[in-house]
Short mmCIF file of C-alpha atoms in Angstrom, two decimals:
data_model
loop_
_atom_site.label_atom_id
_atom_site.label_comp_id
_atom_site.label_asym_id
_atom_site.label_seq_id
_atom_site.Cartn_x
_atom_site.Cartn_y
_atom_site.Cartn_z
CA MET A 1 -0.45 -11.63 26.23
CA SER A 2 -3.14 -10.76 28.79
CA GLU A 3 -1.39 -7.72 30.29
CA LEU A 4 -1.05 -6.19 26.81
CA ASN A 5 -4.54 -7.03 25.63
CA LYS A 6 -6.24 -3.82 26.74
CA GLU A 7 -3.60 -1.53 25.22
CA VAL A 8 -3.46 -3.47 21.95
CA LEU A 9 -7.26 -3.57 21.66
CA ASP A 10 -7.63 0.17 22.34
CA LEU A 11 -4.97 0.98 19.74
CA VAL A 12 -6.32 -1.34 17.05
CA TRP A 13 -10.08 -1.33 17.62
CA GLY A 14 -10.67 1.79 19.74
CA ARG A 15 -13.31 1.92 22.44
CA PRO A 16 -16.59 1.28 20.62
CA SER A 17 -19.47 3.06 22.39
CA SER A 18 -21.76 0.07 21.88
CA GLY A 19 -19.65 -1.93 24.30
CA GLY A 20 -17.75 -4.15 21.89
CA VAL A 21 -16.40 -4.62 18.40
CA SER A 22 -19.05 -5.53 15.85
CA ALA A 23 -19.06 -9.30 15.24
CA SER A 24 -19.36 -8.79 11.48
CA ILE A 25 -16.35 -6.44 11.34
CA PHE A 26 -14.21 -8.80 13.42
CA ARG A 27 -15.23 -11.72 11.19
CA ARG A 28 -14.08 -9.81 8.09
CA TRP A 29 -10.62 -9.55 9.64
CA THR A 30 -10.30 -13.25 10.58
CA GLN A 31 -8.78 -14.48 7.33
CA GLY A 32 -5.23 -15.62 6.70
CA PHE A 33 -2.79 -14.89 3.87
CA VAL A 34 -4.20 -17.10 1.12
CA PHE A 35 -2.94 -17.25 -2.46
CA SER A 36 -5.34 -17.13 -5.40
CA GLU A 37 -5.82 -20.46 -7.19
CA ASN A 38 -5.74 -18.55 -10.49
CA GLU A 39 -2.70 -16.32 -9.84
CA HIS A 40 0.10 -17.97 -7.87
CA THR A 41 1.70 -14.71 -6.68
CA ALA A 42 -1.55 -12.90 -5.74
CA LEU A 43 -3.14 -12.89 -2.30
CA GLU A 44 -6.90 -13.17 -2.02
CA GLN A 45 -9.09 -10.96 0.16
CA PHE A 46 -12.46 -12.39 1.20
CA GLU A 47 -14.29 -9.31 2.48
CA GLY A 48 -13.76 -5.56 2.86
CA GLY A 49 -11.38 -4.31 5.56
CA PRO A 50 -8.16 -6.33 5.76
CA CYS A 51 -6.80 -4.82 2.51
CA ALA A 52 -5.01 -2.36 4.83
CA VAL A 53 -2.69 -5.27 5.71
CA ILE A 54 -3.06 -7.49 2.64
CA ALA A 55 -2.30 -4.81 0.01
CA PRO A 56 1.02 -3.68 1.62
CA VAL A 57 2.07 -7.33 2.05
CA GLN A 58 1.12 -7.94 -1.60
CA ALA A 59 3.16 -4.91 -2.72
CA PHE A 60 6.30 -6.05 -0.86
CA PHE A 61 5.73 -9.64 -2.02
CA LEU A 62 5.66 -8.44 -5.65
CA LYS A 63 8.80 -6.36 -5.09
CA ASN A 64 10.65 -9.46 -3.88
CA VAL A 65 9.28 -11.70 -6.62
CA LEU A 66 9.92 -9.23 -9.47
CA PHE A 67 13.30 -7.86 -8.42
CA ASN A 68 14.96 -10.35 -6.03
CA ARG A 69 14.10 -13.67 -7.66
CA GLU A 70 16.02 -15.48 -10.37
CA SER A 71 13.05 -17.11 -12.13
CA SER A 72 11.88 -15.39 -15.31
CA ASN A 73 8.25 -16.47 -14.91
CA TRP A 74 7.23 -14.40 -11.89
CA ARG A 75 3.58 -15.48 -12.12
CA GLN A 76 4.33 -19.18 -11.57
CA MET A 77 5.22 -20.49 -8.10
CA THR A 78 5.29 -23.80 -6.30
CA GLU A 79 3.77 -23.93 -2.82
CA GLU A 80 7.27 -24.17 -1.33
CA GLU A 81 8.27 -20.98 -3.19
CA GLN A 82 5.11 -19.26 -1.95
CA LYS A 83 6.06 -20.22 1.59
CA THR A 84 9.63 -18.91 1.24
CA GLU A 85 8.64 -15.62 -0.41
CA LEU A 86 5.68 -14.87 1.90
CA CYS A 87 7.76 -15.45 5.04
CA SER A 88 10.60 -13.36 3.61
CA THR A 89 8.10 -10.54 2.96
CA LEU A 90 6.62 -10.71 6.48
CA ASN A 91 10.18 -10.64 7.86
CA GLU A 92 10.99 -7.52 5.88
CA ILE A 93 7.96 -5.63 7.20
CA LEU A 94 8.69 -6.70 10.80
CA GLU A 95 12.33 -5.59 10.48
CA SER A 96 11.18 -2.23 9.09
CA ALA A 97 8.81 -1.74 12.04
CA CYS A 98 11.37 -2.66 14.70
CA ALA A 99 12.11 0.50 16.67
CA SER A 100 15.35 -0.78 18.19
CA PRO A 101 17.33 -4.02 17.74
CA THR A 102 17.81 -4.18 21.51
CA THR A 103 14.06 -4.60 22.09
CA GLY A 104 13.86 -7.54 19.69
CA PHE A 105 10.93 -8.69 17.59
CA CYS A 106 7.52 -9.82 18.89
CA LEU A 107 5.54 -12.60 17.26
CA VAL A 108 1.91 -13.13 18.22
CA THR A 109 0.59 -16.61 17.68
CA TRP A 110 -1.79 -19.14 19.24
CA ALA A 111 -1.23 -20.30 22.81
CA LYS A 112 -0.13 -23.92 22.98
CA GLY A 113 -2.95 -26.26 22.04
CA GLN A 114 -5.31 -23.42 21.07
CA SER A 115 -4.87 -22.91 17.32
CA PRO A 116 -8.07 -23.41 15.29
CA HIS A 117 -7.71 -26.40 13.02
CA ALA A 118 -9.39 -26.00 9.64
CA SER A 119 -11.09 -29.09 8.31
CA VAL A 120 -9.68 -29.25 4.80
CA HIS A 121 -11.84 -30.03 1.79
CA THR A 122 -10.84 -31.15 -1.65
CA LYS A 123 -11.73 -28.68 -4.39
CA SER A 124 -14.87 -30.59 -5.42
CA GLN A 125 -16.05 -30.82 -1.82
CA THR A 126 -15.44 -27.13 -1.26
CA GLU A 127 -17.57 -26.25 -4.25
CA SER A 128 -20.49 -28.31 -2.99
CA GLN A 129 -20.24 -27.80 0.76
CA SER A 130 -20.03 -24.77 2.98
CA GLN A 131 -16.62 -24.41 4.60
CA THR A 132 -16.52 -25.40 8.25
CA GLN A 133 -13.92 -25.54 10.96
CA ASP A 134 -13.44 -27.71 13.97
CA MET A 135 -12.89 -26.66 17.53
CA PRO A 136 -9.40 -25.38 18.37
CA ALA A 137 -6.87 -28.22 18.18
CA PRO A 138 -3.18 -28.46 19.07
CA GLU A 139 -0.81 -26.22 17.14
CA SER A 140 1.04 -29.23 15.79
CA SER A 141 -1.90 -30.35 13.65
CA GLN A 142 -0.85 -28.57 10.48
CA PRO A 143 -2.51 -29.05 7.12
CA PRO A 144 -0.66 -31.38 4.74
CA GLN A 145 1.50 -29.59 2.18
CA GLU A 146 -0.70 -30.44 -0.80
CA GLN A 147 -3.89 -29.17 0.83
CA GLN A 148 -5.09 -25.57 0.93
CA PRO A 149 -5.77 -24.39 4.49
CA ASN A 150 -9.19 -22.95 5.12
CA ALA A 151 -8.76 -19.28 6.05
CA LEU A 152 -12.22 -18.62 7.51
CA ALA A 153 -12.63 -18.33 11.25
CA ALA A 154 -13.98 -21.14 13.40
CA LYS A 155 -17.61 -20.34 14.16
CA ASP A 156 -17.02 -20.23 17.88
CA LEU A 157 -13.92 -18.05 17.66
CA ASP A 158 -15.46 -14.66 18.47
CA PHE A 159 -13.63 -11.46 19.42
CA GLU A 160 -13.28 -12.32 23.11
CA ARG A 161 -12.29 -15.95 22.53
CA PHE A 162 -9.66 -14.99 19.94
CA HIS A 163 -7.94 -12.58 22.31
CA SER A 164 -7.99 -15.07 25.15
CA VAL A 165 -5.93 -17.69 23.28
CA LEU A 166 -3.03 -15.57 22.02
CA HIS A 167 0.59 -15.98 22.99
CA LYS A 168 3.45 -13.51 22.53
CA ARG A 169 7.03 -14.64 21.98
CA THR A 170 10.08 -12.41 21.61
CA VAL A 171 13.16 -13.12 19.49
CA MET A 172 16.32 -11.04 19.69
CA SER A 173 18.05 -11.54 16.34
CA VAL A 174 17.14 -11.27 12.66
CA SER A 175 18.27 -14.86 12.01
CA GLU A 176 16.06 -16.14 14.82
CA LEU A 177 13.19 -14.02 13.51
CA LYS A 178 13.50 -15.64 10.08
CA GLU A 179 13.38 -19.13 11.59
CA GLU A 180 10.35 -18.33 13.75
CA VAL A 181 8.37 -16.63 10.95
CA LEU A 182 9.03 -19.64 8.71
CA SER A 183 7.95 -22.07 11.44
CA LEU A 184 4.68 -20.11 11.82
CA TYR A 185 3.81 -20.34 8.10
CA HIS A 186 0.61 -22.29 8.72
CA ALA A 187 -0.46 -19.78 11.36
CA TRP A 188 -0.07 -16.90 8.86
CA ARG A 189 -1.98 -18.87 6.24
CA GLY A 190 -4.79 -20.09 8.48
CA CYS A 191 -7.58 -18.57 10.51
CA CYS A 192 -6.80 -15.01 11.75
CA GLY A 193 -3.31 -15.02 10.17
CA VAL A 194 -3.71 -11.39 9.06
CA LEU A 195 -4.51 -10.27 12.62
CA LEU A 196 -1.71 -12.36 14.11
CA PHE A 197 0.73 -10.62 11.77
CA LEU A 198 -0.75 -7.16 12.42
CA TYR A 199 -0.42 -7.64 16.18
CA SER A 200 3.15 -8.87 15.68
CA VAL A 201 4.03 -5.68 13.78
CA ILE A 202 2.37 -3.49 16.43
CA LEU A 203 4.17 -5.13 19.37
CA THR A 204 7.47 -5.18 17.47
CA LYS A 205 7.11 -1.45 16.83
CA GLY A 206 5.95 -0.77 20.40
CA ILE A 207 2.58 0.63 21.44
CA GLU A 208 4.10 3.82 22.87
CA ASN A 209 6.11 4.45 19.70
CA ILE A 210 2.96 4.12 17.59
CA ARG A 211 1.03 6.49 19.87
CA ASN A 212 3.82 9.07 19.53
CA GLU A 213 3.56 8.93 15.73
CA ILE A 214 -0.22 8.87 15.29
CA GLN A 215 -1.71 12.33 14.99
CA ASP A 216 -4.95 11.55 16.79
CA THR A 217 -4.41 8.82 19.38
CA MET A 218 -8.19 8.48 19.80
CA GLU A 219 -8.47 7.27 16.19
CA PRO A 220 -8.04 3.46 16.17
CA LEU A 221 -6.03 1.66 13.48
CA ILE A 222 -9.21 -0.16 12.38
CA ASP A 223 -12.39 1.89 12.04
CA PRO A 224 -14.96 0.40 14.44
CA VAL A 225 -17.91 1.37 12.21
CA HIS A 226 -16.73 0.41 8.72
CA GLY A 227 -13.80 -1.91 9.46
CA HIS A 228 -11.31 -0.11 7.21
CA GLY A 229 -7.67 0.35 8.16
CA SER A 230 -6.45 3.89 8.84
CA GLN A 231 -3.72 5.72 6.93
CA SER A 232 -1.52 5.30 10.02
CA LEU A 233 -1.89 1.52 9.71
CA VAL A 234 -1.01 1.56 5.99
CA ASN A 235 1.99 3.84 6.63
CA LEU A 236 3.20 1.59 9.48
CA LEU A 237 3.31 -1.42 7.15
CA VAL A 238 4.76 0.48 4.18
CA THR A 239 7.36 2.64 5.96
CA GLY A 240 7.68 1.27 9.50
CA HIS A 241 6.23 4.52 10.89
CA ALA A 242 2.58 4.91 11.94
CA VAL A 243 2.34 8.58 10.93
CA SER A 244 -1.09 9.79 9.88
CA ASN A 245 -0.05 11.92 6.88
CA VAL A 246 1.32 11.21 3.39
CA TRP A 247 3.30 14.40 2.76
CA ASP A 248 7.11 14.65 2.98
CA GLY A 249 8.58 15.57 6.38
CA ASP A 250 6.92 17.27 9.34
CA ARG A 251 4.75 20.39 9.23
CA GLU A 252 3.79 22.96 11.81
CA CYS A 253 0.11 23.80 12.11
CA SER A 254 -1.19 26.11 14.86
CA GLY A 255 1.82 25.29 16.99
CA MET A 256 1.34 21.55 16.56
CA LYS A 257 3.84 19.31 14.77
CA LEU A 258 2.21 17.06 12.19
CA HIS A 259 4.33 14.06 11.21
CA GLY A 260 4.80 12.99 7.59
CA ILE A 261 7.01 10.54 5.67
CA HIS A 262 10.75 10.98 6.28
CA LYS A 263 12.49 8.94 3.60
CA GLN A 264 11.93 7.31 0.23
CA ALA A 265 9.72 4.24 0.59
CA SER A 266 10.49 0.90 -1.07
CA VAL A 267 6.96 0.68 -2.51
CA GLY A 268 4.76 3.68 -3.19
CA PHE A 269 1.32 4.98 -2.38
CA LEU A 270 -1.11 7.01 -4.50
CA THR A 271 -4.67 7.90 -3.65
CA LEU A 272 -7.83 8.92 -5.45
CA MET A 273 -8.33 11.39 -2.58
CA GLU A 274 -5.56 13.52 -4.09
CA SER A 275 -7.42 13.84 -7.40
CA LEU A 276 -10.38 15.05 -5.32
CA ARG A 277 -8.01 17.50 -3.55
CA TYR A 278 -8.44 16.07 -0.07
CA CYS A 279 -4.69 15.56 0.35
CA LYS A 280 -1.36 15.65 -1.48
CA VAL A 281 1.01 12.68 -1.42
CA GLY A 282 4.68 13.63 -1.08
CA SER A 283 7.52 12.42 -3.33
CA PHE A 284 8.81 9.88 -0.76
CA LEU A 285 5.66 7.81 -1.36
CA LYS A 286 4.96 8.97 -4.92
CA SER A 287 8.45 8.11 -6.15
CA PRO A 288 9.44 4.88 -4.36
CA LYS A 289 12.55 2.76 -4.92
CA PHE A 290 10.60 0.14 -6.89
CA PRO A 291 7.81 0.63 -9.50
CA ILE A 292 5.01 -0.70 -7.29
CA TRP A 293 2.26 1.55 -5.90
CA ILE A 294 -0.57 0.83 -3.48
CA LEU A 295 -3.63 2.64 -4.83
CA GLY A 296 -6.20 3.98 -2.39
CA SER A 297 -9.87 4.66 -3.10
CA GLU A 298 -12.37 5.85 -0.50
CA THR A 299 -12.84 2.29 0.79
CA HIS A 300 -10.25 -0.09 -0.67
CA LEU A 301 -6.58 -0.65 -1.51
CA SER A 302 -5.27 -2.30 -4.66
CA VAL A 303 -1.80 -2.42 -6.28
CA PHE A 304 -0.44 -1.05 -9.59
CA PHE A 305 2.97 -2.26 -10.75
CA THR A 306 5.39 -2.81 -13.60
CA LYS A 307 8.71 -4.60 -14.03
CA ASP A 308 10.19 -1.54 -15.75
CA MET A 309 12.50 0.37 -13.39
CA CYS A 310 12.41 3.44 -15.66
CA LEU A 311 9.21 4.56 -13.86
CA VAL A 312 11.24 5.11 -10.69
CA GLY A 313 14.41 6.47 -12.27
CA PRO A 314 16.06 9.67 -11.02
CA GLU A 315 13.91 12.78 -11.26
CA SER A 316 14.29 14.46 -14.65
CA PRO A 317 14.80 18.27 -14.84
CA THR A 318 11.19 18.61 -16.06
CA GLU A 319 9.84 16.53 -13.18
CA GLN A 320 11.91 18.54 -10.72
CA ALA A 321 10.60 21.78 -12.24
CA ARG A 322 7.01 20.53 -12.02
CA ARG A 323 7.51 19.52 -8.37
CA VAL A 324 9.08 22.86 -7.41
CA PHE A 325 6.42 24.87 -9.30
CA GLN A 326 3.67 22.87 -7.58
CA SER A 327 5.24 23.48 -4.16
CA PHE A 328 4.41 27.18 -4.74
CA ASP A 329 0.90 26.13 -5.85
CA PRO A 330 -0.35 24.25 -2.75
CA GLU A 331 -3.96 24.24 -3.96
CA ASP A 332 -2.91 22.60 -7.21
CA ASN A 333 -4.51 25.24 -9.42
CA GLY A 334 -2.00 24.74 -12.24
CA PHE A 335 -0.75 28.32 -11.91
CA ILE A 336 1.03 30.66 -9.50
CA PRO A 337 0.74 34.42 -8.94
CA GLU A 338 3.37 36.18 -11.07
CA SER A 339 4.86 37.59 -7.85
CA LEU A 340 6.16 34.08 -7.06
CA LEU A 341 7.87 33.51 -10.41
CA GLU A 342 11.23 34.84 -9.17
CA ASP A 343 11.13 32.47 -6.18
CA VAL A 344 10.39 29.47 -8.44
CA MET A 345 13.23 30.40 -10.79
CA LYS A 346 15.65 30.79 -7.87
CA ALA A 347 14.60 27.42 -6.44
CA LEU A 348 15.41 25.81 -9.82
CA ASP A 349 18.76 27.63 -10.14
CA LEU A 350 17.56 29.47 -13.23
CA VAL A 351 18.77 32.98 -14.00
CA SER A 352 16.72 35.16 -11.68
CA GLU A 353 17.92 38.73 -12.23
CA PRO A 354 14.92 41.10 -11.90
CA GLU A 355 15.18 42.35 -15.50
CA TYR A 356 15.16 38.80 -16.86
CA VAL A 357 12.30 37.74 -14.56
CA ASN A 358 10.22 40.69 -15.84
CA LEU A 359 10.99 39.65 -19.42
CA VAL A 360 9.82 36.11 -18.69
CA LYS A 361 6.67 37.46 -16.98
CA SER A 362 5.70 39.45 -20.04
CA LYS A 363 6.29 36.41 -22.26
CA LEU A 364 4.36 33.91 -20.06
CA ASP A 365 1.58 36.36 -19.16
CA PRO A 366 1.10 38.44 -22.34
CA GLU A 367 -2.42 39.47 -21.30
CA SER A 368 -1.24 40.72 -17.88
CA LEU A 369 -3.60 38.42 -15.95
CA GLY A 370 -1.15 38.28 -13.04
CA ILE A 371 -0.68 34.51 -13.19
CA ILE A 372 1.91 32.09 -14.60
CA LEU A 373 0.59 28.77 -15.93
CA LEU A 374 2.54 25.54 -15.35
CA GLY A 375 2.44 24.30 -18.98
CA PRO A 376 3.89 27.44 -20.62
CA PHE A 377 6.49 27.70 -17.83
CA LEU A 378 7.74 24.14 -18.52
CA LEU A 379 7.72 24.74 -22.28
CA GLU A 380 9.76 27.93 -21.86
CA PHE A 381 12.56 26.41 -19.76
CA PHE A 382 12.44 22.67 -20.51
CA PRO A 383 11.14 22.35 -24.08
CA ASP A 384 13.02 19.25 -25.23
CA GLN A 385 13.44 17.34 -22.02
CA ASP A 386 13.07 13.57 -22.31
CA SER A 387 11.61 11.93 -19.21
CA GLY A 388 13.55 8.71 -19.92
CA ILE A 389 10.28 6.76 -19.86
CA PRO A 390 9.62 4.70 -23.01
CA ASP A 391 6.64 5.56 -25.21
CA SER A 392 4.76 2.58 -23.83
CA LEU A 393 5.38 -0.08 -21.19
CA PRO A 394 3.52 -3.11 -19.81
CA VAL A 395 1.76 -2.55 -16.48
CA TYR A 396 -0.40 -4.65 -14.16
CA HIS A 397 -3.16 -4.07 -11.63
CA TYR A 398 -4.01 -6.27 -8.64
CA ASN A 399 -7.27 -6.27 -6.69
CA GLY A 400 -7.58 -8.97 -4.02
CA LEU A 401 -11.38 -9.03 -3.84
CA LYS A 402 -12.94 -11.78 -5.97
CA GLN A 403 -16.07 -9.76 -6.67
CA SER A 404 -13.94 -6.91 -8.07
CA ASN A 405 -12.30 -9.19 -10.65
CA HIS A 406 -13.57 -10.43 -14.00
CA ASN A 407 -15.41 -13.77 -13.56
CA GLU A 408 -14.65 -13.48 -9.82
CA ARG A 409 -11.13 -14.82 -10.36
CA VAL A 410 -8.34 -12.95 -8.54
CA GLU A 411 -5.91 -12.34 -11.41
CA TYR A 412 -3.67 -9.48 -12.48
CA VAL A 413 -5.13 -7.24 -15.18
CA GLU A 414 -2.49 -6.57 -17.82
CA GLY A 415 -2.26 -3.29 -19.69
CA THR A 416 -0.06 -0.85 -21.55
CA ALA A 417 0.74 2.56 -20.12
CA LEU A 418 1.58 5.59 -22.26
CA VAL A 419 3.32 8.22 -20.13
CA LEU A 420 3.15 11.35 -22.23
CA GLY A 421 4.59 14.83 -21.83
CA PHE A 422 2.72 17.93 -20.73
CA GLU A 423 1.66 18.71 -24.30
CA ASP A 424 -1.82 17.64 -25.38
CA PRO A 425 -1.67 13.86 -25.76
CA MET A 426 -2.55 12.29 -29.11
CA VAL A 427 -4.25 9.34 -27.41
CA ARG A 428 -7.14 9.73 -25.01
CA THR A 429 -8.35 6.66 -23.16
CA ASP A 430 -11.16 6.27 -20.67
CA ASP A 431 -11.57 8.33 -17.52
CA THR A 432 -11.65 5.76 -14.71
CA PRO A 433 -10.83 5.93 -10.98
CA VAL A 434 -7.62 3.92 -11.57
CA LYS A 435 -6.48 6.43 -14.18
CA ARG A 436 -7.45 9.46 -12.07
CA CYS A 437 -5.45 7.97 -9.19
CA LEU A 438 -2.37 7.44 -11.41
CA GLN A 439 -2.69 10.95 -12.86
CA THR A 440 -1.71 12.35 -9.46
CA LYS A 441 1.77 10.96 -10.28
CA TRP A 442 1.76 11.10 -14.11
CA PRO A 443 -0.69 13.85 -15.16
CA TYR A 444 -0.73 12.73 -18.80
CA ILE A 445 -0.74 8.96 -18.43
CA GLU A 446 -2.98 6.92 -20.74
CA LEU A 447 -3.88 3.28 -20.11
CA LEU A 448 -4.89 0.56 -22.55
CA TRP A 449 -6.06 -2.55 -20.69
CA SER A 450 -6.10 -6.03 -22.21
CA THR A 451 -9.58 -6.73 -20.79
CA ASP A 452 -12.94 -5.43 -21.96
CA ARG A 453 -13.43 -3.53 -18.73
CA SER A 454 -10.90 -1.44 -16.81
CA PRO A 455 -9.70 -2.84 -13.47
CA SER A 456 -11.58 -1.71 -10.38
CA LEU A 457 -10.11 0.53 -7.68
CA ASN A 458 -12.82 -0.71 -5.28
#
């Protein structure tokens, strides 16, 4: 691993001017993939930062549990089932990141005899004692099945020490990858498991491939000041490509090619930043294959999901019309200049003879303001379109941080979503960050949560 250390560290952590990565930021990233005691299919996040890895893994884990598993009770799991599903999820992300089958897959783990061994407490002991860890012990000393591994770093495992005891192994086939990932289950679950997996994804993808996709190669994957993962890191885990943008396809800007998302993702991504007009997420992330979306706030990632596939059904004519209209309204004003109406109608294969376009203009802009509003345009051409989405459907929200959950218990918040048309909705619920984030996909969504307080985006 030593010859790759410098390149990996520069890519992930940057070159901090202070001479090293902050000890507190590194410590926040030293956890493993640990399941909540209160929600068997939910991963727990101890401190801010590693959600950039944990939330995408959680989203893919939910996809596999909800849509690939026979059991009807998706919230109940034995530890053996957790092991199988988590390793299957990590496999899937590694396969997606693999640039070429001929280069194989890289797995980063502890060098022989160097893995930190967590001293395991019973629940009552854990509540009364601070969690501690012993000095690194041989890799073979794995926690017994019935005991929960401690996922906090050994006190003496600082940034330098951690990177000095890593080992890289390469496997050349998918079947071998599955065996190896399964055999490393306790490494993923224990101290630094999140980082071990992140480094595995990066080396499987290839450092040079990541650099070619990132817009600004000086921007590290983990912010050295705040410890948050970059959009490139999130996109790498969600799509297999470390592009820095969330729009569809590539764009030219001042002679420079800016890379975006190139195909429909399995799980989606929505961000509060879009409601604040800092960016616009393209349909490849907004309309994924499965009804699971990672939600981004300024500082955190959580997950919104449902079991109802109707939320990701084929685009209805109304949705297509809205998307096309908005492509001519890049600033998201809700209207276009009337001079663009003919282009919009052509793009939607509507009758676009000049005489008819002028007739429509006079009808949609009776006061001759020179603009065409989105609402009246949709009502004119798609008045009775049914979106195919039921009046209401059960939805769930996941936030891995204990302190962001009711009673500090990491559990899904259940709710009911009403996805209404573009007419004025009859029901108006609260205006929360979660709702504003979802409104970038469903402008007239209303949410009724089963808890007294709405789930937190942070």
